[in-house]
């Protein structure tokens, strides 16, 4: 834990007009947390607007309040004229086109659960033990700011928790998460509807992309590492939504022997995004950190300024070395 939630609550009490933002490739945790916080601040008589640094996927359309969310396209005029910016679910450097604005002197409040975030701004709270940023936002709203939780806030926070726990399946699912989820359902969040929107609401093209992606599935000779490759051409004119990473990377991680699942995604001819999912004490955030990225122990990512093939060769070689030294350590060698 870094910083304090009380300090964050104090900063929020002190200001009146907020802009809330999150990371590029927005996911249910970042967007659900942002909308819930926006609704809570408005319920407390403050002004708040959510601004996403990247377009939102179709999956987000069911979230209450999503229609008021703006997407940053280089210009926002008076929307940027606020008392403070709340950056949640990431460090300010991951806010894409909004980074220069965040460095312009506007007060920043940072709330996150990524262990690789050291905390930024005049008030921050980084809690890596939190399964989702939504868990921290729940504590902030219900316990610190003591704003009554409405159904729209609960629906957003439930989506946030569901998103980052793989709907309560991943190793970050614990009794605290399930307790909060239960409270959110009591306030009107709908588990079945949330799952339907998150997992069974894809366009045909998105499922067709999974088919093409599966064709690229590979595995290491030892069977401990498996990866999938998304070429730019596979996307056509479509925009990649953060939710699709989960759709695709689940396949290499499904394999019994795999300790490290990787997805390579070509962003531009010489920019490659890499996603990691791990288990059995393999620290994915450490591997991502070697390439300037970060994240959590079992889910992390980075972006390399390299063509796809070059990035693949470098990452696979590095990861194989780490897996080999880890298994040598575990066998006492
Ligand atoms: P994904 O692979 O789905 O993009 O991300 C997995 C996890 O790692 C998420 O929690 C995400 O926020 C984090 N992550 C992904 N890419 C980066 C990165 O470049 N830097 C940092 N610090 N975290 C990342
Ligand atoms: Mn998150």
Coordinates of C-alpha atoms and ligand atoms in Angstrom, one line a residue:
X1 CA 0.0 0.0 0.0
X2 CA 1.3 3.5 -0.9
X3 CA -0.4 6.8 0.1
X4 CA -3.6 7.0 2.0
X5 CA -7.3 6.8 1.1
X6 CA -8.1 9.4 3.8
X7 CA -5.7 11.8 2.0
X8 CA -7.5 11.1 -1.2
X9 CA -10.9 11.7 0.4
X10 CA -9.6 15.0 1.9
X11 CA -8.5 16.2 -1.5
X12 CA -11.8 15.2 -3.0
X13 CA -13.7 17.1 -0.2
X14 CA -11.5 20.2 -0.9
X15 CA -12.4 20.5 -4.7
X16 CA -15.6 21.0 -6.5
X17 CA -15.0 20.3 -10.2
X18 CA -13.4 17.1 -11.4
X19 CA -12.3 15.4 -14.5
X20 CA -11.9 11.6 -14.1
X21 CA -9.7 9.6 -16.4
X22 CA -8.1 6.2 -16.8
X23 CA -5.7 4.1 -19.0
X24 CA -5.6 3.6 -22.7
X25 CA -7.4 0.3 -23.8
X26 CA -10.1 1.0 -21.2
X27 CA -11.6 -2.1 -19.5
X28 CA -14.6 -2.6 -17.2
X29 CA -12.6 -1.9 -14.0
X30 CA -11.3 1.5 -15.2
X31 CA -14.6 2.6 -16.8
X32 CA -16.9 1.2 -14.1
X33 CA -14.8 2.7 -11.4
X34 CA -14.7 6.1 -13.1
X35 CA -18.5 6.2 -13.7
X36 CA -19.3 5.2 -10.2
X37 CA -17.0 7.9 -8.8
X38 CA -18.6 10.5 -11.2
X39 CA -22.1 9.6 -10.0
X40 CA -21.0 9.7 -6.3
X41 CA -19.3 13.1 -6.7
X42 CA -22.5 14.4 -8.4
X43 CA -24.6 13.0 -5.7
X44 CA -22.5 14.9 -3.2
X45 CA -23.2 18.1 -5.1
X46 CA -19.9 18.3 -7.1
X47 CA -19.3 18.5 -10.8
X48 CA -17.5 15.6 -12.5
X49 CA -17.0 14.4 -16.0
X50 CA -15.3 11.2 -17.3
X51 CA -12.9 11.5 -20.2
X52 CA -11.5 8.3 -21.7
X53 CA -8.1 8.6 -23.5
X54 CA -9.3 5.9 -25.9
X55 CA -12.6 4.9 -27.6
X56 CA -14.9 2.7 -25.4
X57 CA -15.8 -0.7 -26.7
X58 CA -19.4 -1.8 -27.3
X59 CA -19.3 -3.8 -24.1
X60 CA -19.4 -0.5 -22.1
X61 CA -22.8 0.6 -23.4
X62 CA -24.8 -0.9 -20.6
X63 CA -22.9 0.9 -17.8
X64 CA -25.2 3.6 -16.2
X65 CA -23.9 7.1 -17.1
X66 CA -21.7 6.0 -20.0
X67 CA -23.6 8.4 -22.4
X68 CA -22.0 11.3 -20.6
X69 CA -18.5 10.0 -20.9
X70 CA -16.3 11.9 -23.4
X71 CA -13.5 10.4 -25.5
X72 CA -10.4 12.6 -25.8
X73 CA -9.6 13.4 -29.4
X74 CA -7.0 16.1 -28.9
X75 CA -9.4 18.9 -28.0
X76 CA -11.9 19.2 -25.1
X77 CA -12.0 22.9 -24.5
X78 CA -13.7 23.9 -21.3
X79 CA -14.1 20.2 -20.2
X80 CA -10.4 20.3 -19.2
X81 CA -11.0 23.4 -17.1
X82 CA -11.4 21.7 -13.7
X83 CA -10.1 22.0 -10.1
X84 CA -8.5 18.6 -10.1
X85 CA -8.1 15.4 -12.2
X86 CA -8.6 12.0 -10.7
X87 CA -6.5 9.4 -12.5
X88 CA -7.7 5.9 -11.6
X89 CA -6.7 2.3 -12.5
X90 CA -3.3 3.5 -13.8
X91 CA -0.4 5.9 -13.4
X92 CA -0.8 9.2 -15.3
X93 CA 1.8 8.1 -17.9
X94 CA -0.7 5.5 -19.2
X95 CA -3.3 8.1 -20.1
X96 CA -2.4 8.4 -23.7
X97 CA -3.2 11.7 -25.3
X98 CA -4.1 13.2 -21.9
X99 CA -0.5 12.9 -20.6
X100 CA 0.6 16.5 -21.5
X101 CA -2.5 17.9 -19.9
X102 CA -1.8 15.9 -16.7
X103 CA 1.7 17.4 -16.6
X104 CA 0.4 20.9 -17.1
X105 CA 0.1 21.7 -13.4
X106 CA -3.5 20.7 -12.9
X107 CA -3.8 19.0 -9.4
X108 CA -3.8 15.2 -9.8
X109 CA -5.3 12.6 -7.5
X110 CA -4.2 9.1 -8.3
X111 CA -6.1 5.9 -7.2
X112 CA -4.9 2.5 -8.4
X113 CA -4.2 -1.1 -7.6
X114 CA -1.2 -1.8 -9.8
X115 CA 1.8 -2.7 -7.7
X116 CA 4.1 -1.1 -10.2
X117 CA 2.5 2.3 -9.7
X118 CA 4.6 4.3 -7.1
X119 CA 1.8 7.0 -6.7
X120 CA 1.5 10.4 -8.4
X121 CA -0.1 13.7 -7.6
X122 CA -1.0 15.7 -4.6
X123 CA -2.9 12.8 -3.1
X124 CA -2.7 9.2 -4.0
X125 CA -3.6 5.7 -2.8
X126 CA -2.2 2.6 -4.5
X127 CA -3.4 -0.7 -3.0
X128 CA -2.0 -3.7 -4.9
X129 CA -4.0 -6.1 -2.6
X130 CA -7.2 -4.7 -4.1
X131 CA -8.5 -7.1 -6.7
X132 CA -9.9 -4.1 -8.7
X133 CA -9.8 -0.3 -8.6
X134 CA -13.5 -0.7 -8.1
X135 CA -12.9 -2.2 -4.7
X136 CA -11.0 0.9 -3.6
X137 CA -13.7 3.2 -5.1
X138 CA -16.3 1.3 -3.2
X139 CA -14.3 1.9 0.0
X140 CA -13.9 5.6 -0.9
X141 CA -17.6 6.2 -1.7
X142 CA -19.2 4.1 1.0
X143 CA -16.7 4.2 3.9
X144 CA -14.7 7.5 3.5
X145 CA -16.9 9.9 1.7
X146 CA -20.0 8.2 3.1
X147 CA -22.1 8.8 0.0
X148 CA -25.2 6.5 -0.1
X149 CA -24.6 3.9 -2.8
X150 CA -27.2 4.2 -5.6
X151 CA -28.2 1.4 -8.0
X152 CA -26.3 3.0 -10.9
X153 CA -23.1 3.3 -8.8
X154 CA -23.5 -0.3 -7.7
X155 CA -23.9 -1.6 -11.3
X156 CA -20.7 0.2 -12.3
X157 CA -18.7 -1.1 -9.4
X158 CA -20.0 -4.6 -9.8
X159 CA -18.8 -4.5 -13.5
X160 CA -15.4 -3.2 -12.3
X161 CA -15.0 -6.1 -9.9
X162 CA -16.3 -8.7 -12.4
X163 CA -14.0 -7.4 -15.0
X164 CA -10.7 -7.6 -13.1
X165 CA -11.5 -10.9 -11.3
X166 CA -12.6 -12.8 -14.5
X167 CA -16.0 -12.7 -12.9
X168 CA -14.8 -14.0 -9.6
X169 CA -12.5 -16.8 -10.9
X170 CA -9.0 -15.4 -10.8
X171 CA -6.6 -15.7 -7.8
X172 CA -7.5 -12.1 -6.7
X173 CA -11.0 -13.3 -5.8
X174 CA -11.2 -13.3 -2.0
X175 CA -13.8 -12.9 0.7
X176 CA -13.5 -9.1 0.7
X177 CA -14.3 -9.0 -3.0
X178 CA -17.2 -11.4 -2.6
X179 CA -18.5 -9.4 0.3
X180 CA -18.4 -6.1 -1.7
X181 CA -20.0 -7.9 -4.7
X182 CA -22.8 -9.1 -2.4
X183 CA -23.4 -5.5 -1.1
X184 CA -23.4 -4.2 -4.7
X185 CA -26.0 -6.9 -5.7
X186 CA -28.0 -5.9 -2.7
X187 CA -28.0 -2.3 -4.1
X188 CA -29.3 -3.5 -7.4
X189 CA -26.3 -4.7 -9.5
X190 CA -27.3 -7.6 -11.8
X191 CA -24.7 -10.4 -12.1
X192 CA -26.4 -12.1 -15.0
X193 CA -26.9 -8.9 -17.0
X194 CA -23.3 -7.8 -16.3
X195 CA -21.9 -11.2 -17.5
X196 CA -24.1 -11.1 -20.6
X197 CA -22.8 -7.7 -21.6
X198 CA -19.2 -8.5 -20.8
X199 CA -18.9 -11.9 -22.4
X200 CA -21.8 -12.6 -24.7
X201 CA -22.3 -9.4 -26.6
X202 CA -19.6 -9.5 -29.3
X203 CA -19.9 -8.5 -32.9
X204 CA -19.4 -11.3 -35.4
X205 CA -16.1 -9.7 -36.5
X206 CA -14.8 -9.9 -32.9
X207 CA -15.5 -13.6 -32.7
X208 CA -14.1 -14.1 -36.2
X209 CA -10.9 -12.5 -34.9
X210 CA -10.6 -15.0 -32.1
X211 CA -10.7 -17.7 -34.8
X212 CA -7.9 -16.1 -36.7
X213 CA -6.0 -15.5 -33.5
X214 CA -6.3 -19.2 -32.5
X215 CA -4.6 -20.1 -35.8
X216 CA -1.5 -18.4 -34.5
X217 CA -1.3 -20.3 -31.2
X218 CA 2.2 -21.6 -30.4
X219 CA 3.8 -23.4 -27.4
X220 CA 7.4 -23.6 -26.1
X221 CA 9.2 -27.0 -26.2
X222 CA 8.8 -27.3 -22.4
X223 CA 5.2 -26.5 -22.7
X224 CA 5.4 -23.8 -20.0
X225 CA 4.8 -20.9 -22.3
X226 CA 2.2 -20.4 -25.0
X227 CA 1.5 -17.4 -27.1
X228 CA -0.9 -15.9 -29.7
X229 CA -0.1 -13.2 -32.3
X230 CA -2.5 -10.5 -33.5
X231 CA -1.4 -8.9 -36.8
X232 CA -2.7 -5.5 -37.7
X233 CA -4.4 -6.9 -40.9
X234 CA -6.5 -9.3 -38.8
X235 CA -8.3 -6.2 -37.3
X236 CA -9.3 -4.7 -40.7
X237 CA -11.0 -1.3 -40.0
X238 CA -12.1 -2.3 -36.5
X239 CA -10.8 -0.8 -33.3
X240 CA -9.4 -3.2 -30.8
X241 CA -11.2 -3.0 -27.4
X242 CA -9.5 -3.9 -24.1
X243 CA -12.1 -6.6 -23.5
X244 CA -10.8 -8.5 -26.5
X245 CA -7.5 -9.1 -24.9
X246 CA -9.3 -11.3 -22.3
X247 CA -11.1 -13.1 -25.1
X248 CA -7.9 -14.1 -26.8
X249 CA -5.3 -14.6 -24.1
X250 CA -7.5 -17.1 -22.3
X251 CA -6.7 -19.7 -24.8
X252 CA -2.9 -20.0 -24.2
X253 CA -3.5 -19.8 -20.4
X254 CA -6.1 -22.6 -20.6
X255 CA -3.3 -25.1 -21.4
X256 CA -2.6 -27.3 -18.3
X257 CA 1.2 -27.0 -18.5
X258 CA 1.4 -23.3 -19.3
X259 CA 2.8 -21.0 -16.6
X260 CA 3.1 -17.9 -18.9
X261 CA 0.5 -17.0 -21.5
X262 CA 1.5 -14.2 -23.9
X263 CA -0.3 -12.2 -26.5
X264 CA 1.6 -10.1 -29.1
X265 CA -0.4 -7.4 -30.8
X266 CA 0.9 -5.3 -33.7
X267 CA -0.1 -1.7 -33.0
X268 CA 1.8 -0.1 -35.8
X269 CA 4.6 -1.3 -38.1
X270 CA 7.1 -0.7 -35.4
X271 CA 5.1 -0.8 -32.2
X272 CA 4.0 -4.0 -30.5
X273 CA 1.8 -4.4 -27.4
X274 CA 2.5 -7.5 -25.3
X275 CA 0.1 -8.9 -22.7
X276 CA 1.2 -11.5 -20.0
X277 CA -0.9 -13.8 -17.8
X278 CA 1.0 -16.1 -15.4
X279 CA 0.6 -18.5 -12.5
X280 CA 2.7 -20.6 -10.1
X281 CA 4.7 -17.7 -8.8
X282 CA 5.8 -16.4 -12.2
X283 CA 5.8 -12.6 -11.7
X284 CA 4.4 -11.2 -15.0
X285 CA 4.8 -7.6 -13.8
X286 CA 8.5 -8.2 -13.4
X287 CA 8.8 -9.5 -17.0
X288 CA 6.7 -6.6 -18.3
X289 CA 8.8 -4.2 -16.2
X290 CA 11.9 -5.3 -18.1
X291 CA 10.4 -3.7 -21.2
X292 CA 9.1 -0.5 -19.5
X293 CA 5.6 -1.9 -18.7
X294 CA 4.0 -3.1 -15.5
X295 CA 0.8 -4.4 -14.0
X296 CA 0.0 -7.1 -11.5
X297 CA 1.8 -10.3 -10.5
X298 CA -0.4 -12.5 -12.6
X299 CA -1.5 -10.0 -15.3
X300 CA 0.7 -7.4 -16.9
X301 CA 1.7 -5.7 -20.1
X302 CA 4.1 -3.5 -22.0
X303 CA 4.5 -1.8 -25.4
X304 CA 7.7 -2.1 -27.3
X305 CA 8.9 0.3 -30.0
X306 CA 9.8 -2.6 -32.3
X307 CA 8.2 -4.5 -35.2
X308 CA 6.2 -7.5 -34.2
X309 CA 8.7 -10.2 -35.2
X310 CA 11.6 -8.5 -33.4
X311 CA 9.5 -7.9 -30.2
X312 CA 8.4 -11.5 -30.3
X313 CA 11.9 -12.8 -30.5
X314 CA 13.2 -10.6 -27.7
X315 CA 10.2 -11.2 -25.3
X316 CA 10.1 -14.9 -25.9
X317 CA 13.8 -15.3 -25.3
X318 CA 13.7 -13.3 -22.1
X319 CA 10.6 -15.0 -20.8
X320 CA 12.1 -18.5 -21.6
X321 CA 15.2 -17.6 -19.6
X322 CA 13.1 -16.4 -16.6
X323 CA 10.9 -19.5 -16.7
X324 CA 14.0 -21.8 -16.9
X325 CA 15.7 -20.0 -13.9
X326 CA 12.5 -20.1 -12.0
X327 CA 12.0 -23.9 -12.5
X328 CA 15.7 -24.4 -11.6
X329 CA 15.1 -22.5 -8.3
X330 CA 12.0 -24.5 -7.5
X331 CA 13.7 -27.8 -8.0
X332 CA 16.5 -26.6 -5.8
X333 CA 19.0 -26.4 -8.7
Ligands
LIG1 P1 -3.6 -6.1 -20.6 O1 -2.6 -7.2 -21.0 O2 -5.0 -6.6 -20.5 O3 -3.4 -4.9 -21.4 O4 -3.1 -5.7 -19.2 C1 -2.9 -6.5 -18.1 C2 -2.7 -5.7 -16.8 O5 -1.4 -5.1 -16.9 C3 -3.7 -4.7 -16.6 O6 -3.9 -4.5 -15.2 C4 -3.1 -3.4 -17.2 O7 -3.6 -2.3 -16.6 C5 -1.6 -3.7 -17.0 N1 -0.8 -3.1 -18.1 C6 -0.9 -3.4 -19.4 N2 0.0 -2.8 -20.1 C7 0.7 -2.0 -19.3 C8 1.8 -1.1 -19.4 O8 2.3 -0.8 -20.6 N3 2.3 -0.5 -18.3 C9 1.7 -0.8 -17.1 N4 2.2 -0.1 -16.0 N5 0.7 -1.6 -16.9 C10 0.2 -2.2 -18.0
LIG2 MN1 -7.9 -2.7 -12.8

